[in-house]
Structures are given as C-alpha cells and as structure tokens.
Amino acid sequence: MRITVRGKGRWRKVTFRVPDEVWERIEETCRENGFRIDEALRIILLDGYMDGEGPSDEEIKAVEEHIRALEKELYELEGKWSPLKFRAYYSALDNQNLAIQVSGMIAENKRLRKMLGLAEGDYSRAEELIRYYMSSAFGGRSEGSKKKSSPG
C-alpha cells in the first residue's frame, strides 16, 4: 500500500510504502477502536506510535545513502532533460514561424488565383495545421479549433 501525505498549502508531498500486513493491522485496529484511517495515520506519523524500537543507525545511514544516490540520478536526468526541453522549445518556435509564413503564402496564392480567374484551391488541411501551431504559440487553443487535434 502506498500512502501520500501533502502539507497544507505546500507543493511538497511524501509517499510511504506500507507493507500489506501492517496496513491490514492498521485497518483492523481502526475498526476495533472506532478511528478513521486518516486519523490513525496522522497519529502514527506525527506522534510516532509504533511497536518496537525506531530504525537503527545502520538503517538510517543506508536510507541516507539511497537518498544521495537518487539525488545524483536526479541531477543526471535533469542534465539530459534540460537540453531536450531547450531544443523542443526552439523547434516549436520554428514551427510557429513556418506556420506564419505558410499562412502568408496561402493568402497570396488565394489573391493571385482570384486575380487570374482560376479556381479556388483547398487549403483546409494546411489552415488546420496553421491554427494548431499558432494556438500553441499563445499557450491555448484558438476559437476555431476547440477540438483536440494533432499536427500529423
């Protein structure tokens, strides 16, 4: 069983893994004594009511070492993720710039076709893609494209 505890008005949260047999004991004790499970967990976590002794120094050191290893892994992953995020951002800007250019070319093509008396072309797919990329440029969806769509 996993238990997630969040602080009031804070963005931090802590997740505990509770073995199933311990969780069953907690539920059983709550039923017998008329407690709600969240009240019992609060008492256990805040007041430290547990059978037996607390963790040994070796266990604490092992957990601290595990935390250090996880932090190191986190920094390595952030080091790989940051350049990808940067490249994705600039790729999105390039897509938006190209959408603006294509929009201008479509407008010019329509104007020239009208001047020459040619039949009007179908640009609906290109216009749909332009709306998609332009709506992502301003952080939201444009009024004309409320439905969920993708560029492909």
C-alpha positions as MATLAB code, in Angstrom:
seq = 'MRITVRGKGRWRKVTFRVPDEVWERIEETCRENGFRIDEALRIILLDGYMDGEGPSDEEIKAVEEHIRALEKELYELEGKWSPLKFRAYYSALDNQNLAIQVSGMIAENKRLRKMLGLAEGDYSRAEELIRYYMSSAFGGRSEGSKKKSSPG';
ca = [
       0.000    0.000    0.000;
       1.268    3.477   -0.807;
       0.329    6.485    1.278;
       0.906   10.029    0.030;
       0.953   12.875    2.546;
       0.801   16.514    1.434;
       1.471   19.577    3.533;
      -1.209   22.220    3.862;
      -0.718   24.907    1.229;
       2.577   23.382    0.160;
       3.630   21.750   -3.050;
       5.695   19.089   -1.316;
       4.439   15.602   -0.784;
       5.869   12.446    0.748;
       4.947    8.920   -0.289;
       5.318    5.976    2.094;
       5.202    2.313    1.221;
       3.402    0.356    3.902;
       3.582   -3.460    3.804;
       0.197   -5.099    3.307;
       0.245   -6.899    6.652;
       0.936   -3.635    8.503;
      -1.832   -1.904    6.543;
      -4.260   -4.689    7.478;
      -3.302   -4.301   11.158;
      -3.919   -0.553   10.950;
      -7.345   -1.067    9.347;
      -8.288   -3.712   11.900;
      -7.205   -1.550   14.840;
      -9.166    1.403   13.415;
     -12.328   -0.687   13.098;
     -11.963   -2.068   16.619;
     -11.385    1.349   18.216;
     -13.699    3.452   16.068;
     -10.989    5.574   14.380;
     -10.971    6.766   10.825;
      -7.922    5.526    8.932;
      -6.681    9.065    8.182;
      -6.824    9.899   11.907;
      -4.834    6.777   12.767;
      -2.230    7.568   10.110;
      -1.914   11.116   11.414;
      -1.332    9.809   14.947;
       1.187    7.240   13.740;
       3.115    9.689   11.569;
       3.062   12.726   13.862;
       3.331   11.104   17.269;
       5.392    8.070   16.319;
       3.243    5.397   17.988;
       4.773    2.203   16.708;
       5.539   -1.181   18.203;
       9.206   -1.847   18.769;
      12.139    0.490   18.502;
      12.849    3.006   15.828;
      15.249    2.417   12.973;
      18.857    1.629   13.787;
      21.758    3.894   12.856;
      22.762    1.491   10.089;
      19.262    1.629    8.605;
      19.273    5.427    8.747;
      22.694    5.565    7.067;
      21.520    3.124    4.384;
      18.453    5.254    3.685;
      20.549    8.437    3.561;
      22.934    6.760    1.109;
      19.987    5.667   -1.007;
      18.668    9.247   -0.975;
      22.081   10.557   -2.088;
      22.150    8.033   -4.940;
      18.651    9.060   -6.023;
      19.607   12.754   -5.899;
      22.658   12.038   -8.051;
      20.470   10.192  -10.537;
      18.003   13.093  -10.499;
      20.745   15.592  -11.370;
      21.973   13.347  -14.180;
      18.452   13.095  -15.600;
      17.973   16.864  -15.336;
      21.251   17.288  -17.201;
      19.883   15.190  -20.056;
      16.372   16.668  -19.932;
      17.308   20.362  -19.992;
      18.889   20.384  -23.479;
      15.950   18.369  -24.841;
      13.487   20.864  -23.400;
      15.526   23.723  -24.877;
      15.581   22.118  -28.337;
      11.864   21.318  -28.181;
      11.084   24.933  -27.296;
      13.043   26.277  -30.257;
      11.546   23.649  -32.569;
       8.087   24.846  -31.505;
       9.122   28.449  -32.241;
      10.384   27.371  -35.685;
       7.073   25.600  -36.351;
       5.161   28.737  -35.405;
       7.351   30.879  -37.646;
       6.796   28.478  -40.540;
       3.039   28.491  -39.866;
       3.041   32.299  -40.166;
       4.975   32.109  -43.444;
       2.675   29.428  -44.884;
      -0.354   31.477  -43.864;
       1.022   34.459  -45.790;
       1.757   32.301  -48.832;
      -1.759   30.838  -48.792;
      -3.244   34.343  -48.650;
      -1.028   35.449  -51.555;
      -1.945   32.331  -53.553;
      -5.671   32.975  -52.994;
      -5.270   36.606  -54.072;
      -3.323   35.664  -57.240;
      -5.827   32.923  -58.151;
      -8.665   35.429  -57.792;
      -6.817   37.989  -59.951;
      -6.123   35.403  -62.667;
      -9.650   34.000  -62.526;
      -8.518   30.492  -61.542;
     -10.470   28.060  -59.398;
     -10.009   28.411  -55.653;
      -7.694   25.838  -54.046;
      -8.454   23.702  -50.984;
      -6.161   24.741  -48.147;
      -8.243   23.345  -45.292;
      -5.579   20.860  -44.099;
      -2.837   23.499  -44.181;
      -5.079   26.007  -42.385;
      -5.873   23.402  -39.727;
      -2.143   22.889  -39.126;
      -1.591   26.651  -39.011;
      -4.298   27.011  -36.351;
      -2.725   24.159  -34.388;
       0.758   25.700  -34.364;
      -0.483   29.226  -33.763;
      -2.683   28.178  -30.849;
       0.314   26.517  -29.201;
       2.239   29.763  -29.759;
      -0.010   31.659  -27.409;
      -0.483   28.927  -24.815;
      -4.049   27.996  -25.654;
      -6.354   26.836  -28.374;
      -7.742   29.265  -30.906;
     -11.501   29.752  -31.144;
     -11.685   27.885  -34.448;
     -10.008   24.723  -33.148;
     -11.748   23.716  -29.926;
     -11.492   20.025  -30.723;
      -8.350   18.115  -29.835;
      -6.099   17.805  -32.849;
      -2.542   16.898  -33.625;
      -0.164   18.127  -36.324;
       0.017   14.748  -38.102;
];
